[in-house]
Structure formats: structure tokens, C-alpha cells
CSV table of C-alpha atoms in Angstrom, one decimal:
chain,number,residue,atom,x,y,z
A,1,MET,CA,-2.1,-19.5,-10.1
A,2,PHE,CA,-2.7,-18.5,-6.5
A,3,ASP,CA,0.3,-16.1,-6.4
A,4,ASN,CA,-1.4,-14.0,-3.8
A,5,LEU,CA,-2.2,-17.0,-1.5
A,6,LEU,CA,0.9,-17.1,0.7
A,7,PHE,CA,2.2,-19.9,2.9
A,8,GLN,CA,-0.7,-22.3,2.2
A,9,SER,CA,-0.2,-25.9,0.8
A,10,ALA,CA,-3.9,-25.8,-0.2
A,11,ALA,CA,-2.8,-23.5,-3.1
A,12,ARG,CA,-0.9,-26.4,-4.7
A,13,LEU,CA,-3.8,-28.9,-4.2
A,14,LEU,CA,-6.3,-26.5,-5.8
A,15,GLU,CA,-4.0,-25.7,-8.7
A,16,ASP,CA,-3.5,-29.5,-9.4
A,17,ASP,CA,-7.3,-30.1,-9.3
A,18,ILE,CA,-8.0,-27.2,-11.6
A,19,VAL,CA,-5.4,-28.1,-14.1
A,20,SER,CA,-6.4,-31.8,-14.2
A,21,ASN,CA,-10.2,-30.8,-14.3
A,22,LYS,CA,-10.8,-32.7,-11.1
A,23,LEU,CA,-12.3,-29.8,-9.1
A,24,PRO,CA,-15.8,-30.9,-8.0
A,25,GLY,CA,-18.9,-28.7,-8.1
A,26,ALA,CA,-18.8,-28.0,-4.4
A,27,VAL,CA,-15.8,-27.5,-2.0
A,28,LEU,CA,-15.1,-26.5,1.6
A,29,PHE,CA,-12.2,-24.4,2.7
A,30,CYS,CA,-11.4,-25.1,6.4
A,31,GLY,CA,-9.0,-23.1,8.5
A,32,ASN,CA,-8.6,-20.4,11.2
A,33,ASP,CA,-9.6,-16.8,10.5
A,34,SER,CA,-7.1,-14.9,8.4
A,35,SER,CA,-5.7,-18.1,6.9
A,36,GLY,CA,-6.5,-17.0,3.4
A,37,LYS,CA,-9.7,-18.9,2.7
A,38,LEU,CA,-11.5,-16.0,1.1
A,39,THR,CA,-8.4,-15.0,-0.9
A,40,ALA,CA,-8.3,-18.6,-2.2
A,41,ALA,CA,-12.0,-18.6,-3.1
A,42,LEU,CA,-11.8,-15.4,-5.1
A,43,GLU,CA,-8.7,-16.6,-6.9
A,44,THR,CA,-10.4,-19.9,-7.7
A,45,ALA,CA,-13.3,-18.0,-9.3
A,46,ARG,CA,-10.9,-15.8,-11.3
A,47,VAL,CA,-8.8,-18.8,-12.6
A,48,LEU,CA,-11.9,-20.7,-13.7
A,49,SER,CA,-13.1,-17.8,-15.9
A,50,CYS,CA,-9.7,-16.8,-17.2
A,51,GLN,CA,-9.7,-16.5,-21.0
A,52,ALA,CA,-5.9,-16.6,-21.5
A,53,SER,CA,-3.8,-19.6,-22.3
A,54,PRO,CA,-2.2,-20.9,-20.1
A,55,ARG,CA,-4.8,-19.5,-17.7
A,56,GLY,CA,-4.5,-18.4,-14.1
A,57,LYS,CA,-1.6,-16.0,-14.0
A,58,TRP,CA,-2.2,-13.1,-11.6
A,59,SER,CA,-0.6,-10.7,-14.2
A,60,CYS,CA,-3.3,-11.8,-16.8
A,61,THR,CA,-5.0,-8.8,-18.4
A,62,CYS,CA,-7.9,-10.7,-20.1
A,63,PRO,CA,-11.3,-8.9,-19.6
A,64,SER,CA,-12.5,-11.6,-17.2
A,65,CYS,CA,-9.4,-11.4,-15.0
A,66,LEU,CA,-9.5,-7.6,-14.8
A,67,LYS,CA,-13.1,-7.8,-13.6
A,68,HIS,CA,-12.3,-10.5,-11.1
A,69,LYS,CA,-9.3,-8.7,-9.7
A,70,ALA,CA,-11.3,-5.6,-9.2
A,71,LEU,CA,-14.1,-7.7,-7.6
A,72,VAL,CA,-16.7,-6.5,-10.1
A,73,SER,CA,-17.3,-9.8,-12.0
A,74,PRO,CA,-20.9,-10.7,-12.7
A,75,ASN,CA,-19.9,-14.4,-12.3
A,76,VAL,CA,-19.3,-14.2,-8.5
A,77,LEU,CA,-21.9,-14.2,-5.7
A,78,LEU,CA,-20.5,-13.6,-2.2
A,79,LEU,CA,-22.5,-14.0,1.0
A,80,GLY,CA,-22.1,-14.7,4.6
A,81,PRO,CA,-21.1,-12.8,7.8
A,82,ARG,CA,-17.7,-11.1,8.0
A,83,ASP,CA,-16.1,-8.3,9.9
A,84,CYS,CA,-15.1,-6.2,6.9
A,85,SER,CA,-14.5,-2.9,8.5
A,86,LEU,CA,-11.1,-3.6,10.1
A,87,GLU,CA,-9.6,-4.7,6.8
A,88,ILE,CA,-11.1,-1.6,5.1
A,89,HIS,CA,-9.5,0.6,7.7
A,90,ALA,CA,-6.2,-1.1,7.4
A,91,ALA,CA,-6.2,-0.8,3.6
A,92,ALA,CA,-7.3,2.8,3.9
A,93,LYS,CA,-4.3,3.6,6.1
A,94,ALA,CA,-1.9,1.8,3.7
A,95,PHE,CA,-3.4,3.7,0.7
A,96,LEU,CA,-3.2,7.1,2.3
A,97,CYS,CA,0.4,6.5,3.5
A,98,SER,CA,1.5,5.5,0.0
A,99,VAL,CA,-0.2,8.5,-1.6
A,100,SER,CA,1.1,11.0,0.9
A,101,MET,CA,4.7,9.7,0.5
A,102,GLN,CA,4.3,9.1,-3.2
A,103,ASP,CA,6.1,5.8,-2.9
A,104,SER,CA,6.2,2.8,-5.2
A,105,HIS,CA,3.1,1.1,-3.5
A,106,VAL,CA,0.4,3.6,-4.6
A,107,ALA,CA,-1.0,1.4,-7.3
A,108,ALA,CA,-1.0,-1.7,-5.1
A,109,THR,CA,-2.5,-0.1,-2.0
A,110,ARG,CA,-5.1,1.6,-4.2
A,111,TYR,CA,-6.2,-1.8,-5.5
A,112,LEU,CA,-6.0,-3.2,-1.9
A,113,PHE,CA,-8.4,-0.5,-0.6
A,114,LEU,CA,-10.9,-0.9,-3.5
A,115,ARG,CA,-10.9,-4.7,-3.1
A,116,ALA,CA,-11.4,-4.4,0.7
A,117,VAL,CA,-14.5,-2.3,0.3
A,118,ARG,CA,-15.9,-4.5,-2.5
A,119,LYS,CA,-15.6,-7.6,-0.3
A,120,LEU,CA,-18.3,-5.9,1.7
A,121,GLN,CA,-20.2,-4.4,-1.2
A,122,ASN,CA,-20.6,-7.7,-2.9
A,123,ARG,CA,-22.6,-9.1,0.0
A,124,PHE,CA,-25.3,-6.7,-1.0
A,125,ASN,CA,-25.7,-7.8,-4.6
A,126,GLN,CA,-29.3,-7.1,-5.7
A,127,ALA,CA,-29.6,-10.8,-6.8
A,128,LEU,CA,-29.2,-11.8,-3.2
A,129,TRP,CA,-31.5,-9.2,-1.6
A,130,GLN,CA,-34.3,-9.5,-4.1
A,131,ASP,CA,-37.7,-9.3,-2.4
A,132,SER,CA,-36.1,-8.2,0.9
A,133,ASP,CA,-37.9,-5.4,2.8
A,134,LYS,CA,-34.4,-3.8,3.3
A,135,LEU,CA,-33.5,-3.6,-0.4
A,136,SER,CA,-34.5,0.0,-0.9
A,137,LYS,CA,-32.6,1.2,2.1
A,138,ILE,CA,-29.5,-0.8,1.2
A,139,ALA,CA,-29.7,0.5,-2.4
A,140,ALA,CA,-29.6,4.1,-1.1
A,141,VAL,CA,-26.3,3.4,0.8
A,142,THR,CA,-24.6,1.3,-1.9
A,143,SER,CA,-25.5,3.9,-4.6
A,144,GLU,CA,-23.8,6.7,-2.6
A,145,LEU,CA,-20.9,4.4,-1.8
A,146,ASP,CA,-20.5,3.6,-5.6
A,147,GLU,CA,-20.2,7.4,-6.3
A,148,TYR,CA,-17.2,7.8,-4.0
A,149,MET,CA,-15.6,4.5,-5.1
A,150,GLU,CA,-15.9,5.6,-8.7
A,151,GLU,CA,-13.7,8.7,-8.0
A,152,LEU,CA,-10.9,6.4,-6.7
A,153,ASP,CA,-11.2,3.7,-9.3
A,154,VAL,CA,-8.1,2.6,-11.1
A,155,GLU,CA,-9.7,3.7,-14.4
A,156,HIS,CA,-9.4,7.3,-13.3
A,157,GLU,CA,-6.5,9.6,-12.4
A,158,LEU,CA,-6.1,10.0,-8.7
A,159,PRO,CA,-7.4,13.3,-7.4
A,160,GLU,CA,-5.3,15.5,-5.0
A,161,LEU,CA,-4.5,14.2,-1.5
A,162,LYS,CA,-7.2,16.3,0.3
A,163,LYS,CA,-9.9,15.0,-2.0
A,164,ILE,CA,-8.7,11.4,-1.5
A,165,GLU,CA,-8.8,11.8,2.2
A,166,ASP,CA,-12.3,13.2,2.1
A,167,ASP,CA,-13.5,10.4,-0.2
A,168,ILE,CA,-12.0,7.7,2.0
A,169,LYS,CA,-13.5,9.3,5.1
A,170,LYS,CA,-17.0,9.1,3.5
A,171,ILE,CA,-16.4,5.6,2.2
A,172,LEU,CA,-15.5,4.4,5.7
A,173,GLU,CA,-18.6,6.0,7.1
A,174,LEU,CA,-20.9,4.4,4.5
A,175,SER,CA,-19.1,1.0,4.8
A,176,GLU,CA,-19.6,1.0,8.6
A,177,LYS,CA,-23.3,1.8,8.1
A,178,LEU,CA,-23.7,-0.9,5.5
A,179,GLU,CA,-22.0,-3.5,7.7
A,180,GLY,CA,-23.6,-2.4,11.0
A,181,ASP,CA,-27.1,-1.9,9.9
A,182,PHE,CA,-27.7,-4.6,7.3
A,183,LEU,CA,-25.2,-7.4,7.3
A,184,TYR,CA,-26.7,-10.5,9.0
A,185,ASP,CA,-24.6,-12.7,11.2
A,186,SER,CA,-26.5,-15.7,9.9
A,187,ILE,CA,-27.5,-16.0,6.3
A,188,PRO,CA,-31.3,-15.6,5.7
A,189,VAL,CA,-33.0,-18.4,3.9
A,190,LEU,CA,-34.3,-15.9,1.3
A,191,GLN,CA,-30.7,-15.4,0.1
A,192,ILE,CA,-30.2,-19.1,-0.4
A,193,ARG,CA,-33.4,-19.2,-2.6
A,194,ASN,CA,-32.2,-16.2,-4.5
A,195,LEU,CA,-28.7,-17.6,-5.2
A,196,SER,CA,-30.3,-20.8,-6.4
A,197,ALA,CA,-32.3,-18.9,-9.0
A,198,TRP,CA,-29.1,-16.9,-9.9
A,199,ALA,CA,-27.0,-20.0,-10.2
A,200,ARG,CA,-29.4,-21.6,-12.6
A,201,ILE,CA,-29.1,-18.8,-15.1
A,202,GLY,CA,-26.3,-19.6,-17.5
A,203,ALA,CA,-23.2,-17.4,-17.5
A,204,ALA,CA,-22.4,-15.5,-20.7
A,205,ALA,CA,-18.8,-16.8,-20.4
A,206,GLY,CA,-16.7,-18.6,-17.7
A,207,THR,CA,-17.8,-20.3,-14.6
A,208,LYS,CA,-20.3,-19.0,-12.0
A,209,VAL,CA,-19.0,-19.2,-8.4
A,210,VAL,CA,-21.0,-18.9,-5.2
A,211,ILE,CA,-18.9,-18.2,-2.1
A,212,ILE,CA,-20.5,-18.7,1.3
A,213,GLU,CA,-18.4,-17.7,4.3
A,214,LYS,CA,-18.9,-18.9,7.9
A,215,ALA,CA,-20.9,-21.9,6.7
A,216,GLU,CA,-21.0,-23.2,10.3
A,217,ARG,CA,-23.3,-20.3,11.3
A,218,MET,CA,-26.2,-21.3,9.0
A,219,LEU,CA,-29.5,-22.0,10.8
A,220,GLU,CA,-31.4,-25.3,10.2
A,221,GLY,CA,-33.8,-23.9,7.5
A,222,VAL,CA,-30.9,-22.3,5.6
A,223,ARG,CA,-28.8,-25.5,5.8
A,224,ASN,CA,-31.7,-27.6,4.4
A,225,ALA,CA,-32.3,-25.1,1.6
A,226,LEU,CA,-28.7,-25.2,0.6
A,227,LEU,CA,-28.6,-29.0,0.8
A,228,LYS,CA,-31.3,-29.1,-1.9
A,229,ILE,CA,-29.1,-27.1,-4.2
A,230,LEU,CA,-26.0,-29.2,-3.5
A,231,GLU,CA,-28.0,-32.4,-4.2
A,232,GLU,CA,-28.8,-31.1,-7.7
A,233,PRO,CA,-26.2,-28.5,-8.5
A,234,PRO,CA,-26.6,-26.2,-11.5
A,235,ALA,CA,-24.3,-26.9,-14.4
A,236,ASN,CA,-21.2,-24.7,-14.8
A,237,THR,CA,-21.5,-23.4,-11.2
A,238,LEU,CA,-19.0,-23.9,-8.4
A,239,PHE,CA,-20.0,-23.6,-4.7
A,240,ILE,CA,-17.2,-22.7,-2.3
A,241,LEU,CA,-18.1,-22.8,1.4
A,242,THR,CA,-15.6,-21.6,4.1
A,243,THR,CA,-15.5,-22.4,7.8
A,244,SER,CA,-13.2,-22.2,10.8
A,245,ARG,CA,-15.2,-25.0,12.5
A,246,ARG,CA,-15.6,-28.0,10.2
A,247,ASN,CA,-17.3,-30.1,12.9
A,248,ALA,CA,-20.1,-27.5,13.1
A,249,VAL,CA,-21.1,-27.9,9.5
A,250,MET,CA,-24.0,-30.3,8.9
A,251,PRO,CA,-22.8,-33.8,8.1
A,252,THR,CA,-25.1,-34.2,5.1
A,253,ILE,CA,-23.6,-31.0,3.6
A,254,LEU,CA,-20.1,-32.1,4.4
A,255,SER,CA,-20.7,-35.3,2.5
A,256,ARG,CA,-21.3,-33.3,-0.7
A,257,LEU,CA,-18.1,-31.2,-0.4
A,258,ARG,CA,-14.4,-31.8,-1.0
A,259,SER,CA,-12.4,-30.3,1.9
A,260,TYR,CA,-9.2,-28.3,1.5
A,261,ASN,CA,-7.4,-27.5,4.8
A,262,PHE,CA,-5.8,-24.2,5.4
A,263,SER,CA,-3.1,-24.4,8.1
A,264,SER,CA,-2.1,-21.9,10.7
A,265,ARG,CA,0.8,-19.8,9.7
A,266,THR,CA,3.8,-19.0,11.8
A,267,PRO,CA,4.2,-15.5,13.4
A,268,GLU,CA,7.0,-14.8,11.0
A,269,GLN,CA,4.9,-15.8,8.0
A,270,GLU,CA,2.0,-13.6,9.2
A,271,LYS,CA,4.4,-10.7,9.8
A,272,GLU,CA,5.6,-11.1,6.2
A,273,ILE,CA,2.0,-11.1,4.9
A,274,ILE,CA,1.3,-7.9,6.8
A,275,ASP,CA,4.4,-6.3,5.3
A,276,ARG,CA,3.6,-7.4,1.8
A,277,VAL,CA,-0.1,-6.7,1.8
A,278,PHE,CA,-0.4,-3.6,4.0
A,279,HIS,CA,3.3,-2.4,3.6
A,280,ASP,CA,3.6,-2.1,7.3
A,281,GLY,CA,7.0,-3.4,8.3
A,282,ALA,CA,6.9,-2.0,11.8
A,283,VAL,CA,4.9,-5.0,13.1
A,284,ALA,CA,6.8,-7.2,15.5
A,285,ALA,CA,6.4,-10.9,15.2
A,286,SER,CA,4.7,-12.5,18.3
A,287,SER,CA,3.8,-15.9,19.5
A,288,GLY,CA,0.7,-14.7,21.4
A,289,GLY,CA,-2.0,-15.6,18.9
A,290,PRO,CA,-2.7,-14.8,15.3
A,291,LEU,CA,-0.7,-11.8,14.3
A,292,ILE,CA,-2.9,-10.7,11.4
A,293,GLN,CA,-6.0,-10.7,13.6
A,294,HIS,CA,-4.1,-8.7,16.3
A,295,TYR,CA,-2.9,-6.3,13.6
A,296,LEU,CA,-6.4,-5.7,12.3
A,297,GLU,CA,-7.8,-5.3,15.8
A,298,GLY,CA,-5.4,-2.4,16.1
A,299,PHE,CA,-7.9,-0.4,13.9
A,300,LEU,CA,-10.8,-0.8,16.4
A,301,PRO,CA,-11.9,2.5,17.9
A,302,VAL,CA,-11.6,0.8,21.4
A,303,ARG,CA,-8.7,-1.5,22.2
A,304,PRO,CA,-9.8,-5.2,22.8
A,305,GLU,CA,-8.1,-5.1,26.2
A,306,ALA,CA,-10.3,-2.3,27.4
A,307,ILE,CA,-13.4,-4.1,26.2
A,308,GLU,CA,-12.3,-7.3,28.0
A,309,LYS,CA,-11.8,-5.2,31.2
A,310,ARG,CA,-15.3,-3.8,30.9
A,311,ALA,CA,-16.7,-7.3,30.5
A,312,CYS,CA,-15.0,-8.5,33.6
A,313,ASP,CA,-16.2,-5.5,35.6
A,314,PHE,CA,-19.8,-6.0,34.3
A,315,PHE,CA,-19.7,-9.7,35.3
A,316,ASP,CA,-18.2,-9.1,38.8
A,317,GLN,CA,-20.6,-6.2,39.6
A,318,ILE,CA,-23.6,-8.5,38.9
A,319,PHE,CA,-22.2,-11.3,41.1
A,320,ASP,CA,-21.4,-8.8,43.8
A,321,GLY,CA,-25.1,-7.9,43.9
A,322,LYS,CA,-24.7,-4.6,42.1
A,323,ILE,CA,-26.4,-3.3,39.0
A,324,PRO,CA,-24.0,-2.1,36.3
A,325,ASP,CA,-24.7,1.1,34.4
A,326,ILE,CA,-25.4,-0.3,30.9
A,327,ALA,CA,-25.7,3.1,29.2
A,328,ASP,CA,-22.3,4.1,30.5
A,329,LEU,CA,-20.9,0.7,29.5
A,330,ILE,CA,-22.1,1.1,25.9
A,331,LYS,CA,-20.7,4.6,25.7
A,332,ASN,CA,-17.3,3.5,27.0
A,333,CYS,CA,-17.2,0.6,24.6
A,334,GLY,CA,-17.6,2.9,21.5
A,335,LYS,CA,-21.3,1.9,21.2
A,336,PHE,CA,-20.0,-1.5,20.2
A,337,GLU,CA,-19.4,-0.3,16.7
A,338,PRO,CA,-18.2,-2.1,14.7
A,339,ARG,CA,-20.1,-5.2,15.9
A,340,VAL,CA,-16.9,-7.1,16.4
A,341,LEU,CA,-16.5,-5.2,19.7
A,342,PHE,CA,-19.7,-6.8,21.0
A,343,LYS,CA,-18.2,-10.3,20.1
A,344,ILE,CA,-15.1,-9.4,22.0
A,345,PHE,CA,-17.2,-8.3,25.0
A,346,LEU,CA,-19.3,-11.5,25.1
A,347,SER,CA,-16.2,-13.7,24.6
A,348,ALA,CA,-14.5,-12.0,27.6
A,349,LEU,CA,-17.7,-12.6,29.6
A,350,GLU,CA,-17.6,-16.3,28.7
A,351,ALA,CA,-14.0,-16.6,29.7
A,352,ARG,CA,-14.8,-14.9,33.0
A,353,THR,CA,-17.6,-17.4,33.5
A,354,ARG,CA,-15.2,-20.4,33.1
A,355,SER,CA,-12.9,-19.0,35.8
A,356,PHE,CA,-15.8,-18.1,38.1
A,357,PHE,CA,-17.5,-21.5,37.9
A,358,ALA,CA,-14.3,-23.6,38.0
A,359,SER,CA,-15.7,-26.1,40.5
A,360,ALA,CA,-17.7,-29.3,39.5
A,361,GLU,CA,-20.9,-27.9,41.1
A,362,GLY,CA,-20.5,-24.8,39.0
A,363,THR,CA,-20.8,-26.6,35.7
A,364,GLN,CA,-24.6,-26.2,35.4
A,365,LYS,CA,-24.4,-22.5,36.2
A,366,ALA,CA,-21.6,-22.1,33.6
A,367,LEU,CA,-23.8,-23.8,30.9
A,368,ALA,CA,-26.7,-21.6,31.8
A,369,VAL,CA,-24.6,-18.4,31.6
A,370,SER,CA,-23.1,-19.6,28.3
A,371,LYS,CA,-26.6,-20.1,26.8
A,372,ALA,CA,-27.6,-16.6,28.0
A,373,LEU,CA,-24.5,-15.1,26.2
A,374,ARG,CA,-25.3,-17.0,23.0
A,375,ASP,CA,-28.9,-15.8,23.1
A,376,CYS,CA,-27.7,-12.3,23.7
A,377,TYR,CA,-25.5,-12.3,20.6
A,378,PHE,CA,-28.1,-14.1,18.5
A,379,ASN,CA,-30.8,-11.5,19.4
A,380,VAL,CA,-28.6,-8.7,18.3
A,381,SER,CA,-27.0,-10.2,15.3
A,382,THR,CA,-29.9,-12.1,13.8
A,383,TYR,CA,-33.0,-10.3,15.1
A,384,ASN,CA,-31.5,-6.8,15.2
A,385,GLN,CA,-32.4,-6.3,18.9
A,386,GLY,CA,-30.8,-3.1,20.3
A,387,ILE,CA,-27.6,-3.6,22.3
A,388,GLN,CA,-29.0,-1.9,25.4
A,389,ALA,CA,-32.1,-4.1,25.5
A,390,ALA,CA,-30.0,-7.2,24.9
A,391,LEU,CA,-27.6,-6.3,27.7
A,392,GLU,CA,-30.5,-5.6,30.0
A,393,GLU,CA,-31.9,-9.1,29.3
A,394,LEU,CA,-28.4,-10.6,29.8
A,395,LEU,CA,-28.1,-8.7,33.2
A,396,CYS,CA,-31.4,-10.3,34.3
A,397,ALA,CA,-30.3,-13.7,33.3
A,398,LEU,CA,-26.9,-13.4,35.1
A,399,ALA,CA,-28.7,-12.0,38.2
A,400,ARG,CA,-31.0,-15.1,38.2
A,401,GLU,CA,-27.9,-17.4,38.2
A,402,ARG,CA,-26.4,-15.4,41.0
A,403,LYS,CA,-29.5,-15.9,43.2
A,404,ARG,CA,-29.4,-19.6,42.5
């Protein structure tokens, strides 16, 4: 079990609880980003529905395991915000490199790419989006995406390299549209109601698993709706929540979950993971932050350092009494697509705020600016406000603080 969850002691704890039938109906995976929480959640779902004996081997070829490994099992519902596009781009590069070189990793990187895209696709399961006014638009994108994915599926022979390149290019475009236009940064309450109805329908075989990522980002109404389900959980259904900030999860929800902690890996361990997963051995180990996150950020259309520089310039211009050119800013920041670029921009602004208001009397100003930054991101990610309008409102808020 958990052969693909590397350098995490939580793997052994999960295996022990599964083997001894002590796994509760709701659990929480806590740990930093890129610590393997989603990998563990998907593996837990596969193991619980495995039809072999003994169950749980990654090499298992039972019908259930094949569907779970391909991420097409009807027993899994996956929801919650995630920056999927970077992993998809990294997997696409690994797949194309293997195919062009015809090395021994073609099968593995093909699987890697398909799974990376389906981690995004699965968030748009019709069961989750039922009764949403966006369902028809989402269906049009996912239907087209399915056509291109089908051509690269492991059940078919790989086409020639040029065709693979064309298909991947189109898959990347559709994935970015799906994530950028429709993926919420905070789970809508409608999805909690829909998953409740889905969970109460018995599975034909195996265990149903609901995976909710970034549980700390749920709004109050969503938390309360989820709490009702956890108080009376459906039979034969496991709820797996993940978070990087355990203290931000509502205490009444925490009280109904068993926590499994995922530790930070060493730079050497993260380097080995990148080499084994993406077959990129050229990455140098570093002590300057999470290496996997840094590696994935290398696939951004604009380097994080350039975004951070633009953020500092934006802040300094405002507090020098100047008006930044927001249209030019957006253009030079790659239109903030994918959305993770906007997060990097606002995080850099907050860091600049802390240094600017370093004195005791600046604390109140720093808090006001931090609130303006949170509101700015919330308006874009939750209410779909345009980036330009959001930044114009932020500019006004920062200008008011300057006058004070």
C-alpha cells in the first residue's frame, strides 16, 4: 500500500488503520503544499475498493484498481480549489520528452500526464455541479477535453509525435480555460448539498470516498452544511479533508475528524521525488523553500521573481503619490493567468506592507492594507470580479491609507 507516497510516515499509519479496520468515516490530512496529501487521499480511495487479496498493491490489476489509478472511478468525488495547471504542464513536458527520446519512461509519463489532467477534470463531475448555472458551459469544455484525452488514453496506441504534441497543446489550453474560468477558490454550498445526495446513494461495489481539498478555505455556510453531513455520515462512505492550516479549520469539524500529519520533506527527498515522478534529474537540491513548489513554478509563463518585483513597484508608486498603470501591469504579468500568478502578486504586496509599516504606529495601517488585499483576492476568486476592476479598487484602498 501507498508505494507512491514517498517519505511520509503517515503512509504507515494509514496502512495500519486500514488493515486493522480502524479507519474512521472522516479524516483530515494536514501538511504543507506538495507534501503528498492528495496522493495519499487518492491511494486510500483505491485501497478501500481494491478487489484483490491481499488488497492494496500498486501493481494490482483488478477492475477497481485500474479505474482508480486512471482516476476514472465512479466511487470518488474530488472538490476544492487547487492550482492544477502547473502540474499538468510539468507532466506534459515529461511525457513529450520521453516520447521524443523513446526512453523507458513513456508508459509512466503518459500515465502521469493523464492523471494530472484528471485531477482537474474530476472537480467538474456533473454530480457536483448539478443545478449550477455554469453546468452547460462547463460541459462544453469538458466534452472537448475528453475527446483529446481519449486519443492519448492508455487503452489506445500512441499516435505519432506531431499528433501527440498537437493534442497536448489543445489539452493545455482547455485545462487552463477550465481552471481559470470555472474553478472556485472557495467551495460553493451547492456542491456540499450535491455531494451529500451523491454519498447517500449506495456504491455498486467498494467504498465511496469524498475528497475535499483546502478545507480551511470553506466559508461559514459551507462549513455548517458539511458539519451536518459529518454528524450523520452515510454508510460505506469515507470523507477525506486536506489542509495546510489545521488551526483554520472549524473546531466542530475538527472534532469529527481523525488527523494524519504530513511532514515537510528534506530538499534531497524532494529532489528525488522530482526525479522519480517527472524524470528530471537536472534539478539541484536547495535549502531555500519547498523544492517541488519551486520546480512547478518554473512552468509559469512569468517568473515569480518578476511578479514580486512588479508588486513592489505597484506598492511604492502608490505610496510615492503616483498612479500605477494597471493595464500595463496586467499585461506584463501575463494577464495573471494562471490564477496562481495573482496569488504571488498579492503575497508580495503583503510582504512589502510588513516592511513598510515596521513601526508600532504602523500596525493599524498594515492591518487595513492586509484586509484590502484579502478582499481583492476574495472578489476575484469567489465573486469572479475582473482583475483590472479588483486592482483599481485595491489602488483606491491603498491610496486612502497613504493619505492617512
